[in-house]
Coordinates of C-alpha atoms in Angstrom, one line a residue:
X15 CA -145.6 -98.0 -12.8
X16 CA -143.1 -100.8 -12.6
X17 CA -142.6 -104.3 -14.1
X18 CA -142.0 -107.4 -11.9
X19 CA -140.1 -110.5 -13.4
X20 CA -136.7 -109.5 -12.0
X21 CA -137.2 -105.9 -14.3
X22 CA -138.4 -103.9 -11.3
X23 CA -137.5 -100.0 -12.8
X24 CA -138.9 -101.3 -16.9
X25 CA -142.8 -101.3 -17.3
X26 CA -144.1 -101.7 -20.9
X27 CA -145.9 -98.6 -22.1
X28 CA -146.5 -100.3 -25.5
X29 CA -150.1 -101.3 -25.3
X30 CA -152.2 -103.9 -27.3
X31 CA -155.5 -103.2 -29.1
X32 CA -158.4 -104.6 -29.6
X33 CA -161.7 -103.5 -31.3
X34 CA -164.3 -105.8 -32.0
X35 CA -167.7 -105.4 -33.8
X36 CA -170.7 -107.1 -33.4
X37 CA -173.7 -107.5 -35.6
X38 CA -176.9 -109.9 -35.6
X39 CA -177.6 -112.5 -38.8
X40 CA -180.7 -111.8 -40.7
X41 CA -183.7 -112.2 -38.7
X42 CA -181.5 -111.9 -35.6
X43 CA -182.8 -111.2 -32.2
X44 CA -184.5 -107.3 -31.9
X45 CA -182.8 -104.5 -31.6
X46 CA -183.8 -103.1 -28.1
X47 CA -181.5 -106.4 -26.9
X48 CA -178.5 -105.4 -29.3
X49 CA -176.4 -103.3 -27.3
X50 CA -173.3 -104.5 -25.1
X51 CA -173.7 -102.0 -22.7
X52 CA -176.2 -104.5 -20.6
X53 CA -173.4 -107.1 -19.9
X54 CA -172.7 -106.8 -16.3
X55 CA -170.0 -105.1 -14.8
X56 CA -169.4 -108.3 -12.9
X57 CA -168.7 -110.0 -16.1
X58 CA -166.5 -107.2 -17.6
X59 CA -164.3 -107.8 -14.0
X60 CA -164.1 -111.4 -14.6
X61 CA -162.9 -110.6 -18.6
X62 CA -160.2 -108.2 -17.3
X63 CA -159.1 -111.2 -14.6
X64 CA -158.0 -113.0 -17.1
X65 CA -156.0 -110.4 -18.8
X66 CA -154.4 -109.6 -15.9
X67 CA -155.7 -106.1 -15.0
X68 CA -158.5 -104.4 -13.4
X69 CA -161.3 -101.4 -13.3
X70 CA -160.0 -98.0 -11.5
X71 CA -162.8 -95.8 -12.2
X72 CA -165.6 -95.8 -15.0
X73 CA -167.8 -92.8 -16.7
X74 CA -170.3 -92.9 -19.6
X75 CA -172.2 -90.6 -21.9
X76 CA -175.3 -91.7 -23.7
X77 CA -173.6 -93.9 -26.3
X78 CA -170.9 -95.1 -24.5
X79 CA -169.5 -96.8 -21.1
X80 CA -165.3 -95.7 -20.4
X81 CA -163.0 -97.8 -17.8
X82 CA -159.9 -96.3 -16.6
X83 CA -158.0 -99.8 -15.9
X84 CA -155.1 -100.5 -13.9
X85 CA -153.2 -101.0 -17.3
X86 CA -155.1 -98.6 -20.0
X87 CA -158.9 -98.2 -20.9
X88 CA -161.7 -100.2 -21.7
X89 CA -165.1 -98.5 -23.9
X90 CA -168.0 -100.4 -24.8
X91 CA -170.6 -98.9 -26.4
X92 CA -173.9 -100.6 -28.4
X93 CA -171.9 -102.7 -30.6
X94 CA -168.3 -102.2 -30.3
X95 CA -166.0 -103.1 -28.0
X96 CA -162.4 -101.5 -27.4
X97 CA -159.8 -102.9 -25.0
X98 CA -156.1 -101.8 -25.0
X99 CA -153.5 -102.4 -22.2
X100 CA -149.9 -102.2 -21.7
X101 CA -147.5 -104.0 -19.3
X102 CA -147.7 -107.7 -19.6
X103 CA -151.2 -108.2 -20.1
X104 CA -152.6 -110.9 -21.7
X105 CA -155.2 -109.2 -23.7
X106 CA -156.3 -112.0 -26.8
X107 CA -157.4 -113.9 -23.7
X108 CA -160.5 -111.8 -23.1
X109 CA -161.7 -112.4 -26.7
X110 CA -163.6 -116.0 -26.3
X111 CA -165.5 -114.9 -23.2
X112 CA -166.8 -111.7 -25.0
X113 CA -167.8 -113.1 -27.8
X114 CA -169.8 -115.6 -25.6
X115 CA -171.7 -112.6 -23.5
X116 CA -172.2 -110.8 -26.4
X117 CA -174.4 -113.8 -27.3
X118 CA -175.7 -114.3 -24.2
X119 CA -177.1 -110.9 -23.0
X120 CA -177.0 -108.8 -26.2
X121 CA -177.8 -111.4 -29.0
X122 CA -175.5 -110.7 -31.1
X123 CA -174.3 -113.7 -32.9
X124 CA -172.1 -112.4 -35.6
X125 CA -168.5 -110.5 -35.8
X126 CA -168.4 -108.1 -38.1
X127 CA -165.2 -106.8 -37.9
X128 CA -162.1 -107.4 -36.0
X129 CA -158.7 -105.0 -35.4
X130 CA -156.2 -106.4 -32.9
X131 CA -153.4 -104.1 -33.3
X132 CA -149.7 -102.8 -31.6
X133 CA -146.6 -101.6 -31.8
X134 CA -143.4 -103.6 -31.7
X135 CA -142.5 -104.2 -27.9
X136 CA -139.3 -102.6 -26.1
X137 CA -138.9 -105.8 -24.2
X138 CA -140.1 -108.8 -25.9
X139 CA -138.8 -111.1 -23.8
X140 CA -140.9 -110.3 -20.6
X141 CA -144.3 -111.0 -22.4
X142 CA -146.6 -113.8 -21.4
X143 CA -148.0 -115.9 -24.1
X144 CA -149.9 -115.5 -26.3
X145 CA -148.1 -112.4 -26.6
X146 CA -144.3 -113.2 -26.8
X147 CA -144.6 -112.5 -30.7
X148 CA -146.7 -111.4 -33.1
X149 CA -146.8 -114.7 -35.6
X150 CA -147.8 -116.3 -32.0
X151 CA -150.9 -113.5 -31.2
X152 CA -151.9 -114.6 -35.2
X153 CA -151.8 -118.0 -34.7
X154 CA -154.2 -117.6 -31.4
X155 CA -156.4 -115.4 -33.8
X156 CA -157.0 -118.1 -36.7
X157 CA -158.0 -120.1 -34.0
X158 CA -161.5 -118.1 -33.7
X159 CA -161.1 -116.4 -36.8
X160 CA -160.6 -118.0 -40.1
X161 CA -160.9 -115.0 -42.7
X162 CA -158.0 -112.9 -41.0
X163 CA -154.8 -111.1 -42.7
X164 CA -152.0 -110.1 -41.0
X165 CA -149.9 -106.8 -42.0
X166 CA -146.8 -105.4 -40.3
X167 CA -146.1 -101.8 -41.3
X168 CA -142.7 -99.7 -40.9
X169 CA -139.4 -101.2 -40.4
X170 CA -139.0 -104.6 -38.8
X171 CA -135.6 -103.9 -37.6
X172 CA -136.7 -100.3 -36.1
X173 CA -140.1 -99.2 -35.2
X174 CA -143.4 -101.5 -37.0
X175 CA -146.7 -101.6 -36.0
X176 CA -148.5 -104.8 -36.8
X177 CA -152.3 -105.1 -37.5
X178 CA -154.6 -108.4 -37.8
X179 CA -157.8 -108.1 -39.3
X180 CA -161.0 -109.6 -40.7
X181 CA -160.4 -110.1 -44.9
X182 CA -163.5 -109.2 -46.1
X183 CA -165.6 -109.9 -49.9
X184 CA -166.8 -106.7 -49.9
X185 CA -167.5 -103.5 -48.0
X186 CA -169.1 -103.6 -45.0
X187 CA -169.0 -100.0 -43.9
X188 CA -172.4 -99.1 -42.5
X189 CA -171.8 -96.2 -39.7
X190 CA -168.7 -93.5 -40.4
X191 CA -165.7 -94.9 -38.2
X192 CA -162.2 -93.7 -37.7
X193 CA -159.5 -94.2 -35.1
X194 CA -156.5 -92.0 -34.9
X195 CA -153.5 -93.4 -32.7
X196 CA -150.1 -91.4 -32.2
X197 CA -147.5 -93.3 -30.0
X198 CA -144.8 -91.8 -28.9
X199 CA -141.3 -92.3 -27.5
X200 CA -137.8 -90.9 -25.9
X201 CA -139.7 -88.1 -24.1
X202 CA -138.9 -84.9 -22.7
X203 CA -137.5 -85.8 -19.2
X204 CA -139.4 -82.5 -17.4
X205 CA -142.2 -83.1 -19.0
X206 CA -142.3 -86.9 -18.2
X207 CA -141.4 -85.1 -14.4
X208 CA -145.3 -84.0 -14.3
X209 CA -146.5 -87.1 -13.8
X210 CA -144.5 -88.6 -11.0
X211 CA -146.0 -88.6 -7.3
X212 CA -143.2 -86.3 -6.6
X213 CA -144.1 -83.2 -9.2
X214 CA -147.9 -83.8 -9.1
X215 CA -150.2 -84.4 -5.9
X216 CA -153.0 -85.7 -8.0
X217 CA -154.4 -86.5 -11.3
X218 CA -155.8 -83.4 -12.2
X219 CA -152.4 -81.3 -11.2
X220 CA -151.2 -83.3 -13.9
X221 CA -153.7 -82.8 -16.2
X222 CA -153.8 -79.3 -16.1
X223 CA -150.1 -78.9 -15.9
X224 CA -149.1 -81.0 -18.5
X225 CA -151.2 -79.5 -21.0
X226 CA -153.4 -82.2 -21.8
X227 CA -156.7 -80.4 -20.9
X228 CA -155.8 -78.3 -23.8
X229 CA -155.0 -80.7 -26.4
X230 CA -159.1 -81.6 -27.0
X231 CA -161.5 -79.1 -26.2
X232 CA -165.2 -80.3 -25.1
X233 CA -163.9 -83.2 -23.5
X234 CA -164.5 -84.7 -20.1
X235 CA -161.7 -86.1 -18.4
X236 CA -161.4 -88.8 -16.1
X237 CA -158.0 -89.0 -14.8
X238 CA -155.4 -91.1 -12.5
X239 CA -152.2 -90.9 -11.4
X240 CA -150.2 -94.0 -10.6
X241 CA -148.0 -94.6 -7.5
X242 CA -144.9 -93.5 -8.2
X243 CA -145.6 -92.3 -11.7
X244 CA -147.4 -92.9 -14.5
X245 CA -150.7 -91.5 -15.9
X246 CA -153.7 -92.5 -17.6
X247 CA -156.7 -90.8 -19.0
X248 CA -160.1 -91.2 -21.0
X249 CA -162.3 -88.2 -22.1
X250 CA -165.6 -88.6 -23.8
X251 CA -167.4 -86.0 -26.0
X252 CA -170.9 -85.1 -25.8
X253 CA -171.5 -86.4 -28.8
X254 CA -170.0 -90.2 -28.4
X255 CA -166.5 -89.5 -29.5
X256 CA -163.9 -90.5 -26.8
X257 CA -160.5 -90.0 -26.5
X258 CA -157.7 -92.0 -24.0
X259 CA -154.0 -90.9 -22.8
X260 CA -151.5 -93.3 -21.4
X261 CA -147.8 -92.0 -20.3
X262 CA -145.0 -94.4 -18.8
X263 CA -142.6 -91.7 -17.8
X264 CA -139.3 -93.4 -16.6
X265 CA -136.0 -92.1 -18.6
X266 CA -135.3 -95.4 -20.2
X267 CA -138.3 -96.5 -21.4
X268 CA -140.5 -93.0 -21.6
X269 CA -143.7 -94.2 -23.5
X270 CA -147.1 -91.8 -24.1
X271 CA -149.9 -92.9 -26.2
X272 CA -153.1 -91.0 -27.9
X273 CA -156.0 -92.4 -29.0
X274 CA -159.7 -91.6 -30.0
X275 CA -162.4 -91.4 -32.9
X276 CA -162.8 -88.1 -33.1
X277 CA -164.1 -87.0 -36.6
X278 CA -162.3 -84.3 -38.5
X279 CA -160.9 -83.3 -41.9
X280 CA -157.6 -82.6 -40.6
X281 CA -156.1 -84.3 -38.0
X282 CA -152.6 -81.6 -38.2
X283 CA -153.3 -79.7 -35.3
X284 CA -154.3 -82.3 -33.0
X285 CA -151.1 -83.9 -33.8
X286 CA -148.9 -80.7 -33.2
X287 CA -151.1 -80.2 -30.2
X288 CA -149.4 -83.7 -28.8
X289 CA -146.0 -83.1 -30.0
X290 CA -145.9 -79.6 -28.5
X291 CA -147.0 -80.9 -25.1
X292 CA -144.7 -84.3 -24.8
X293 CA -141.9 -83.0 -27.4
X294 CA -141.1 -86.6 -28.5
X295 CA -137.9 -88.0 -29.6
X296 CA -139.7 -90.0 -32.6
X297 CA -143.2 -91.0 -33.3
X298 CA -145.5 -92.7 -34.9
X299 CA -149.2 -92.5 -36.5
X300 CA -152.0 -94.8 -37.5
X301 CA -154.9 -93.7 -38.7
X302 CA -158.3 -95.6 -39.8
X303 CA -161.0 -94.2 -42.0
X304 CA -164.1 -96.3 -43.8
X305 CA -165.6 -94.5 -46.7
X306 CA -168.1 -92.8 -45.2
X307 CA -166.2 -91.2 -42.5
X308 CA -165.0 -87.5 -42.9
X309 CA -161.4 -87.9 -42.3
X310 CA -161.2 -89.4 -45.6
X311 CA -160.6 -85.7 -46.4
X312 CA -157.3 -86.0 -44.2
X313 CA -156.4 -89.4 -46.3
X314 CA -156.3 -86.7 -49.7
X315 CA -153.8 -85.0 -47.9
X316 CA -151.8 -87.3 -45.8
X317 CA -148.8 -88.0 -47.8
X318 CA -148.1 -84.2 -47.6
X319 CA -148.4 -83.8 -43.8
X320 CA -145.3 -82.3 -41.6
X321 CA -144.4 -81.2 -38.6
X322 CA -142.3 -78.8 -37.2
X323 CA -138.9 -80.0 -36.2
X324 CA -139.5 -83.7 -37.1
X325 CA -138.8 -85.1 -40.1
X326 CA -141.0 -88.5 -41.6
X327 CA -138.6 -92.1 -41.7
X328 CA -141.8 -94.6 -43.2
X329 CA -144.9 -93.5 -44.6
X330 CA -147.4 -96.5 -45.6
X331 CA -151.2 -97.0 -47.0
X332 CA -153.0 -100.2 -47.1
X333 CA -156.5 -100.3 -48.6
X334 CA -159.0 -102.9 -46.9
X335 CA -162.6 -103.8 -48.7
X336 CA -164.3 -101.2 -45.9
X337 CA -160.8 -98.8 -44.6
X338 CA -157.9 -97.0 -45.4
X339 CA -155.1 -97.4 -43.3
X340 CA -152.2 -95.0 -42.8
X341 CA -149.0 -95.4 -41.1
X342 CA -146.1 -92.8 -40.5
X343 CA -142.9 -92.6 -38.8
X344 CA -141.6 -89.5 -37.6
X345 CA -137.8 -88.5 -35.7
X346 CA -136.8 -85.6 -34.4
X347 CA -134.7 -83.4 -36.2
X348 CA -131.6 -83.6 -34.1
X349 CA -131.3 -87.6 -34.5
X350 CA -128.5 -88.4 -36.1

């Protein structure tokens, strides 16, 4: 994958993320209406137009539809949305038309809850607005939000993360919800090697090469490999949970991201799993819980969590009316 703009060997692996949540008002429209999974395709295509990317390949469960995109993933399921991409996508731009087909052919006429979230870009500079800052993605946010809070998290000279989110009275948490993101950085260069055209003939040589079919069992994968490098994946559980992989692989600006909902008490192995496939020179770790999710056991436990041969540079919590956030910063040992 490669960058245009004059940058032809830099692509931005950082992605942006959005989740939104939908709901009906009281006496809203009935339920059998209230899922977003009946908005056309057609109209998710014309959404991702204006973001600047497109479908490769899509798969579903029961509970919920998963895109492989050209940049990143998409999954919509009954009532929430999830759409993150990297490169220079234009991502907030896709928020007005969802909300208005979520109206439209699902009824729903309420947000719930909001989380547009990402990590500090490498290159800055080549994004397209509303993206070429953070207090600039805000300002676009108030515009269609007004009960939103803005957090940035880590070090805003090194590696941050920033989050905007709905400021809710009180706690809204009506399903268990969690979202575990681990974003790593200064790769190992063989290991990045696997997912180049030249190493791998095909998606799943890279899969099963790499490792990554091992990092999540009872998962199915749904894989693609770019032209000359670069990988994505999303796997989906049987029960709901999903799971998505994105690696930019060139030396100088190696990215790989991990996502997914899965529920657990302890998210350690999963973790170590990742680190032992892509042996990262630093990363970093989000995690949300609500209260009635069962990784709040991990949240008990969090401030206490290491890994082998890394040692942690920023370790955060926030407490929102219906989540916990974490945030942690790891480094290598051997980093001076």
């Amino acid at each position: 994958m490669g960058d245009s703009n004059g940058t032809l060997d830099f692509f931005e692996g950082t992605e942006k993320l959005l989740e939104v949540w939908f709901a009906v008002k009281p006496k809203g429209t009935n339920e059998d209406r209230q899922n977003l999974r009946k908005i056309p395709r057609k109209h998710l295509e014309d959404i991702l137009d204006l973001v600047n990317c497109k479908i490769l390949s899509a798969t579903q469960n029961g509970s919920v539809d998963a895109y492989l995109l050209s940049e990143s993933s998409m999954f919509v399921s009954r009532r929430r949305f999830i759409l993150k991409t990297c490169g220079r996508t234009t991502l907030l731009n896709a928020l007005e038309p969802l909300i208005s087909l979520a109206c439209a052919y699902c009824g729903f006429d309420r947000i719930q809850d909001v989380f547009y979230s990402r990590k500090n870009y490498i290159r800055p500079d080549l994004q397209r607005k509303p993206h070429s800052n953070f207090d600039e993605e805000v300002q676009y946010l108030e515009q269609l939000f007004e009960n939103g809070s803005a957090f940035s998290m880590g070090r805003l000279n090194h590696d941050c993360w920033y989050l905007f989110t709905l400021d809710h009275k009180e706690d809204i948490a009506d399903e268990p919800d969690q979202t575990l993101e681990v974003l790593m950085q200064e790769l190992d260069p063989q290991v990045m090697e696997v997912f180049t055209q030249m190493k791998s003939k095909n998606a799943a040589e890279a899969t099963k090469n790499s490792g990554i079919s091992k990092i999540m069992s009872g998962v199915h994968i749904d894989d693609f490999l770019f032209e000359p490098c670069g990988y994505s994946m999303n796997g989906l559980t049987n029960n709901g949970e999903y799971a998505t992989m994105h690696v930019t692989p060139e030396p100088h600006c190696s990215y790989v991201s991990f996502e997914s909902n899965v529920a657990l008490s302890s998210y350690n192995e999963l973790i170590s799993n990742l680190l032992a496939c892509f042996k990262p020179g630093k990363f970093q770790v989000t995690m949300f819980a609500n209260k009635v999710s069962a990784a709040n056991a991990f949240f008990q436990k969090a401030d206490c969590v290491s890994f082998n041969k890394y040692r942690r540079v920023d370790f955060q919590t926030t407490k929102l009316k219906s989540y916990e956030l974490i945030y942690a910063s790891f480094e290598h040992a051997s980093f001076q």
